[in-house]
Amino acid sequence: MTRDDLLALDGVSRTFGGQPTFLSGLLGQSNQGTRAVDSVSLTIRRGETLGLVGESGCGKSTLARIVAGLIKPDRGTITFKGRPSASAASARPRVQMIFQDPFSSLNGRWTVGRIVAEPIRVHNLRKGSAVRDRVAELLEQVGLSAADVVKYPHEFSGGQRQRIAIARSLAGEPDFLILDEPTSALDVSVQAQILNLLKDLQRDLDLTYFFITHNLGVVRVIADRIGVMYLGQIVEIADNPTLFEAPRHPYTRLLLDAALDLDTSDLSLHPIPGELPSPQFPPPGCRFQSRCPRMKQICIDVEPVLTYEGESAVRCHFPLLSDRQASFPA
Amino acid sequence: MSIATETLSHRNRAIQGLEWLWQSVRTAPGPSLAGLIALSLVLFAFVVPLVISSSPFDPANADLLNSLNPPFWSEGGSMVFPLGTDDQGRDLLTALAFGLRTSLIVGILSVIIGLVIGVSLGLISGFAGGAVDTIIMRAADVQLAYPALLLAMIIDGAMRQALGTSRDTNTAIAIVVVSIGISFWVQYARTIRASVLVEREQDYVAAARVTGRSRLAIIALHILPNIMAPVLVIATINLAIAIITEATLSFLGIGIPLTQPSLGTLIRNGNNFLQSGEWWIVAWPCAVLMLFVFSVNVFGDHLRDVFNPRLRTRR
Amino acid sequence: MTPILEVNDLTVTMKRPFRTLTALDRVTLTIGKGEVLGLVGESGAGKSLTGAAIVNLLVPPLRQTGGSIALAGRRIDTLSRDDMRKVRGREIGFIFQDPSTSLNPVLSIGHQLIETMMTHLPIGRDEARRRAIAWIDRIGIPEAERRLDQYPHEFSGGMRQRIVIALALCAEPSLVIADEPTTALDVSVQARVLQLLKDLHGETGVAMLLITHDLGVIAKMADRVAVLYTGRVVEIGPTSAILNSPHHHYTHGLMKATPTPNMQTQRLDAIPGSMPNLAAIPSGCSFHPRCPRSDATCRDHLPRLSGVESGFACWHPLSAGGTS
Ligand SMILES: Nc1ncnc2c1ncn2[C@@H]1O[C@H](COP(=O)(O)OP(=O)(O)OP(=O)(O)O)[C@@H](O)[C@H]1O
Ligand SMILES: Nc1ncnc2c1ncn2[C@@H]1O[C@H](COP(=O)(O)OP(=O)(O)OP(=O)(O)O)[C@@H](O)[C@H]1O
Ligand SMILES: [Mg+2]
Ligand SMILES: [Mg+2]
């Protein structure tokens, strides 16, 4: 771990379920559980934005919650600023989290002022009337008004509520923010505002972001480095333009092709062939083998490992060439 | 989902408030009326005893000259005793207020007891899970096998055994309150437990946990305020049930002693005169009981619809 | 040639105790035979409402208070409830955002397909079953015969949405209204579902009203596009023309705010503010408080749509190249 690393995950895994239930026993199903997160190792550097993309159910939120200390991993370690800990919890309040749904992430019975002040009060960061001043300052920092403290969350739009959530997370004076799809519930125009706000805050406050999304356009704009997840595993990590310009994992390539752009001269769509396997019954060997156009026998027999090559890493027996020939023969 | 609502200005908020009031009266005139009736009866029960400070049930106030007067519109009735008098010459209108007050106090206290026990057990059950959860919920199942009235009778009987027969009015009332209250806890516990299981998965709880709030603080400050609405609905309806149970127990002679006016004792007393033609002595308390219970139920049912989780939005 | 669908000055209002709110304000759209018209706009713009109004499914307090709707030359907004029910399903198919609410969870998908076809088409059960199998095959679900008897929960989200599409199209309607058909789906699954819609559109020639808030979907799917803002059409025309040189600042703003994987910039141009509530629609051009080019004219005067087939409602339109 270098001095610049803020956080390192090493072989972190989490399985849900697994104990046979009465019903599954009755139905004669064997139940080995869902490996939501499977031996994930990665580092997050101070001041960067690490993006994490992947399809629904691939384990992004579970990983985010493990890092936030909300879920305990079954295996693996999380090292925060060089201190080993079961989670980032012991290093609180340096970690805060922002959630996808701005309607369920704020307590609807609290005023905005009380919501934003909560982390300040819990950690005694300010005393007396300084709390009020700080809340006003935070609300203005995220583009709301100090007069909003007396209002309730339901009086705000989705984008404004996400701003409130951001103000609350900043109130804890964190240096690390976990953002789990913070703009997925928002309109594009509001999403752009929030992304710009996050960028400005990162610059001004020297924040580190772990940014989860399923929108490839959003990571393109916000992330410095990007991890791609498939069925609980990280299959590729690369820095921002590289991942888009020269993806190495076939899955990354296909995912990029499937994304839509605004170009009306090429109307073709590129769906990924096959269906996403159930995370409960992943295919043997390489997890992507069942849909991969480069699949060979070894992919079924041997599970590839995440192999680093400089800054980038890929988990594939036959990665695409890195010198920008990264497309499949037609 | 339409999330692009602008922050409402103060003027708009005032208009919205008015609209909401108007809308609820217009869309639900029945429940609004019912709420008004229940409220008036409560005021009647608590204000009249303030004005007429001495209870008509005080033996010193017996007025045998005016006993068994009929209501004012009947032959022999007068506006001095608009609803008539009973065998002791007590004014029934005043007696009703005092009786309803006792019934309401019994009802409210027993609802509070049930609520406190039920909410606590529900919270423990929902959060602890495992064996504790199982034990509490099985106890609830067992309790549900007994009708509330039977249970109240058993508890009442047991407590009388324990305390002996030398009981004053207040002890008798306390016994009734406790026995009715205990029979209520199951509903609260189940509702709270179910809500806790839903609510603790919400992101605002996760956010509070990431911030470093303790579990107890999260329960008290975040979860409890968000799950009290359905409990209040049950409490309203239980108030009606408690008053009926009190009346039934007192009517059967195992509730509140005849020396203390309550809807139950009034009915019991009046019942003796039904055969001899003095119908009004029993009719008034019965009518008040029905009117109150009916309006509380209508209002409570409406509240239930308003708080229906499927209709309830977080906005 | 008469278009399949003609919506003229459609106005939908909502009565409130002290005022009447306008949810759709003189919306005018036409969809030609076999054409795909995209309807795009932010949340609350009135996209779903337009779809619901066309099939007469507005729920009180919303009510159509003006304009006309004609399907293949015949007024349908004045039809009786029973006649309208026959139009829905038979002549107009519907695809909703959430596949789980448009499929009946207790009936097998085969049952649902067969019943739909037998209700609307003059065919018997055997023929309907044969066609149902063909449909499941067509939407790319293997082992069609066996899966016919399975229930919705036995399929993945993407498969369910494909089944919904088959259900909407199996009665051979002349128009489908697809309300955010891929919004609930992942990128990869989205491409699959859009491909299916595209293929079926090519095979059957059904006209389509494609409601979405995603300009990427519009770019790949729609022949023409209408941009909706606060219940008004602010720009309409051929998709490539509009996406390559939008005239309305709102359209332009939406495009610049949409992040795509191949974009070169690291910072998006956001439209300031957010879409106003129905109760507080600004005067004049309703976009003026958020518009970089607005002036007193925009504040005081409502711009008219410059053309019904292709036009924009803006006092200071952008010319080609993005300047005004
Ligand atoms: N508490 C839980 N109990 C059981 N299974 C769970 C639990 N949480 C998540 N899972 C399962 O773990 C897998 C990963 O879920 P997760 O929510 O992390 O996915 P995700 O990548 O965040 O998806 P999305 O994009 O839909 O949010 C899924 O198959 C999910 O069903
Ligand atoms: N049943 C209803 N009662 C009251 N207002 C409604 C109702 N349905 C829609 N509205 C209002 O009408 C407007 C348009 O709603 P509509 O559902 O058409 O938006 P939309 O463009 O489809 O948005 P979304 O992208 O969120 O689906 C919104 O302001 C909405 O609040
Ligand atoms: Mg998630
Ligand atoms: Mg909609």
Short mmCIF file of N, CA and C in Angstrom, two decimals, chain A residues 65 70 92 95-97 99 103-107 109-110 114 118-119 122-123 151 154-158 160 168 185, chain B residues 1 3-8 13 201-204 206-213 221-223 225-226 229 314-315:
data_model
loop_
_atom_site.label_atom_id
_atom_site.label_comp_id
_atom_site.label_asym_id
_atom_site.label_seq_id
_atom_site.Cartn_x
_atom_site.Cartn_y
_atom_site.Cartn_z
N ARG A 65 -21.88 -0.93 0.61
CA ARG A 65 -22.30 -1.05 2.01
C ARG A 65 -21.23 -1.70 2.87
N LEU A 70 -21.73 -0.87 6.72
CA LEU A 70 -23.11 -1.23 7.00
C LEU A 70 -23.32 -2.74 6.96
N ARG A 92 -14.81 6.46 11.40
CA ARG A 92 -15.83 7.47 11.30
C ARG A 92 -15.41 8.69 12.09
N VAL A 95 -15.99 8.84 6.80
CA VAL A 95 -16.70 8.26 5.67
C VAL A 95 -18.17 8.66 5.72
N GLN A 96 -18.71 9.04 4.59
CA GLN A 96 -20.15 9.29 4.51
C GLN A 96 -20.67 8.63 3.25
N MET A 97 -21.99 8.43 3.22
CA MET A 97 -22.54 7.72 2.06
C MET A 97 -23.74 8.49 1.52
N PHE A 99 -27.07 8.00 -1.12
CA PHE A 99 -27.85 6.88 -1.66
C PHE A 99 -28.58 7.26 -2.94
N PHE A 103 -35.71 9.99 -1.92
CA PHE A 103 -36.95 10.03 -1.16
C PHE A 103 -36.90 9.14 0.08
N SER A 104 -36.07 8.11 0.05
CA SER A 104 -36.01 7.26 1.24
C SER A 104 -34.76 7.54 2.08
N SER A 105 -33.83 8.34 1.55
CA SER A 105 -32.60 8.51 2.31
C SER A 105 -32.66 9.68 3.28
N LEU A 106 -33.76 10.44 3.26
CA LEU A 106 -33.93 11.51 4.24
C LEU A 106 -35.13 11.18 5.11
N ASN A 107 -34.98 11.37 6.41
CA ASN A 107 -36.09 11.12 7.33
C ASN A 107 -37.15 12.20 7.12
N ARG A 109 -39.70 13.07 8.61
CA ARG A 109 -40.30 13.76 9.74
C ARG A 109 -39.35 14.77 10.37
N TRP A 110 -38.17 14.90 9.80
CA TRP A 110 -37.22 15.87 10.32
C TRP A 110 -37.15 17.08 9.39
N ARG A 114 -32.41 20.04 10.86
CA ARG A 114 -32.08 18.97 11.79
C ARG A 114 -31.33 17.84 11.06
N GLU A 118 -27.36 16.71 11.89
CA GLU A 118 -27.17 15.45 12.63
C GLU A 118 -25.70 15.02 12.78
N PRO A 119 -24.95 14.94 11.66
CA PRO A 119 -23.56 14.51 11.84
C PRO A 119 -22.75 15.47 12.72
N VAL A 122 -23.77 14.59 16.30
CA VAL A 122 -23.32 13.27 16.73
C VAL A 122 -21.82 13.31 17.08
N HIS A 123 -21.06 14.06 16.31
CA HIS A 123 -19.62 14.06 16.53
C HIS A 123 -19.13 15.32 17.22
N LYS A 151 -37.79 23.84 6.44
CA LYS A 151 -38.68 23.06 5.59
C LYS A 151 -38.47 21.57 5.79
N HIS A 154 -40.20 16.74 1.97
CA HIS A 154 -41.20 16.58 0.91
C HIS A 154 -41.48 17.88 0.17
N GLU A 155 -40.97 18.99 0.67
CA GLU A 155 -41.18 20.25 -0.02
C GLU A 155 -40.14 20.49 -1.11
N PHE A 156 -39.26 19.51 -1.32
CA PHE A 156 -38.21 19.70 -2.30
C PHE A 156 -38.33 18.69 -3.44
N SER A 157 -37.75 19.06 -4.59
CA SER A 157 -37.72 18.14 -5.73
C SER A 157 -36.61 17.11 -5.50
N GLY A 158 -36.58 16.10 -6.36
CA GLY A 158 -35.59 15.03 -6.22
C GLY A 158 -34.17 15.56 -6.22
N GLN A 160 -33.13 18.58 -5.51
CA GLN A 160 -32.87 19.37 -4.30
C GLN A 160 -32.67 18.46 -3.10
N ARG A 168 -25.77 16.99 4.10
CA ARG A 168 -25.68 16.20 5.32
C ARG A 168 -24.36 15.43 5.37
N ALA A 185 -31.90 8.49 -10.00
CA ALA A 185 -33.32 8.80 -9.89
C ALA A 185 -33.62 10.21 -10.40
N MET B 1 -43.47 8.68 -11.53
CA MET B 1 -42.73 9.48 -10.57
C MET B 1 -42.50 10.86 -11.15
N ILE B 3 -40.63 14.06 -9.93
CA ILE B 3 -39.85 14.59 -8.83
C ILE B 3 -39.52 16.05 -9.05
N ALA B 4 -39.90 16.57 -10.20
CA ALA B 4 -39.50 17.93 -10.51
C ALA B 4 -40.50 18.93 -9.94
N THR B 5 -40.70 18.88 -8.65
CA THR B 5 -41.58 19.87 -8.06
C THR B 5 -40.73 20.96 -7.46
N GLU B 6 -41.06 22.16 -7.77
CA GLU B 6 -40.28 23.26 -7.24
C GLU B 6 -40.62 23.47 -5.79
N THR B 7 -39.69 24.03 -5.09
CA THR B 7 -39.97 24.38 -3.71
C THR B 7 -41.15 25.33 -3.70
N LEU B 8 -42.08 25.06 -2.81
CA LEU B 8 -43.28 25.89 -2.81
C LEU B 8 -43.05 27.15 -2.01
N ARG B 13 -47.88 27.48 0.01
CA ARG B 13 -48.06 26.54 1.10
C ARG B 13 -49.35 26.82 1.85
N GLU B 201 -34.76 -1.09 6.98
CA GLU B 201 -34.02 -1.27 5.74
C GLU B 201 -33.95 0.02 4.92
N GLN B 202 -34.65 1.06 5.39
CA GLN B 202 -34.68 2.30 4.61
C GLN B 202 -33.31 2.98 4.62
N ASP B 203 -33.07 3.73 3.56
CA ASP B 203 -31.77 4.37 3.43
C ASP B 203 -31.51 5.42 4.50
N TYR B 204 -32.56 6.07 5.01
CA TYR B 204 -32.29 7.10 6.01
C TYR B 204 -31.75 6.49 7.29
N ALA B 206 -29.82 3.72 7.21
CA ALA B 206 -28.44 3.43 6.85
C ALA B 206 -27.59 4.69 6.95
N ALA B 207 -28.15 5.81 6.50
CA ALA B 207 -27.40 7.07 6.56
C ALA B 207 -27.07 7.42 8.01
N ALA B 208 -28.03 7.22 8.91
CA ALA B 208 -27.78 7.52 10.32
C ALA B 208 -26.73 6.58 10.89
N ARG B 209 -26.74 5.33 10.43
CA ARG B 209 -25.73 4.38 10.91
C ARG B 209 -24.35 4.77 10.44
N VAL B 210 -24.24 5.17 9.16
CA VAL B 210 -22.93 5.57 8.65
C VAL B 210 -22.43 6.78 9.43
N THR B 211 -23.36 7.65 9.83
CA THR B 211 -22.98 8.83 10.58
C THR B 211 -22.49 8.47 11.98
N GLY B 212 -22.85 7.29 12.45
CA GLY B 212 -22.33 6.86 13.74
C GLY B 212 -23.35 6.92 14.86
N ARG B 213 -24.60 7.03 14.51
CA ARG B 213 -25.65 7.01 15.53
C ARG B 213 -25.73 5.63 16.18
N LEU B 221 -35.06 8.24 17.61
CA LEU B 221 -35.14 9.50 16.87
C LEU B 221 -35.61 9.33 15.44
N HIS B 222 -35.26 8.22 14.83
CA HIS B 222 -35.57 8.07 13.41
C HIS B 222 -36.77 7.16 13.17
N ILE B 223 -36.68 5.94 13.72
CA ILE B 223 -37.68 4.95 13.32
C ILE B 223 -39.02 5.20 14.01
N PRO B 225 -40.69 7.84 15.19
CA PRO B 225 -41.60 8.85 14.64
C PRO B 225 -42.19 8.45 13.29
N ASN B 226 -41.48 7.58 12.58
CA ASN B 226 -41.97 7.20 11.26
C ASN B 226 -42.96 6.05 11.29
N ALA B 229 -47.81 6.40 13.01
CA ALA B 229 -49.11 6.70 12.41
C ALA B 229 -50.09 5.53 12.50
N ARG B 314 -44.32 9.31 0.50
CA ARG B 314 -43.37 9.97 1.41
C ARG B 314 -43.25 11.44 1.10
N ARG B 315 -44.22 11.99 0.36
CA ARG B 315 -43.99 13.35 -0.06
C ARG B 315 -45.00 14.30 0.56
#
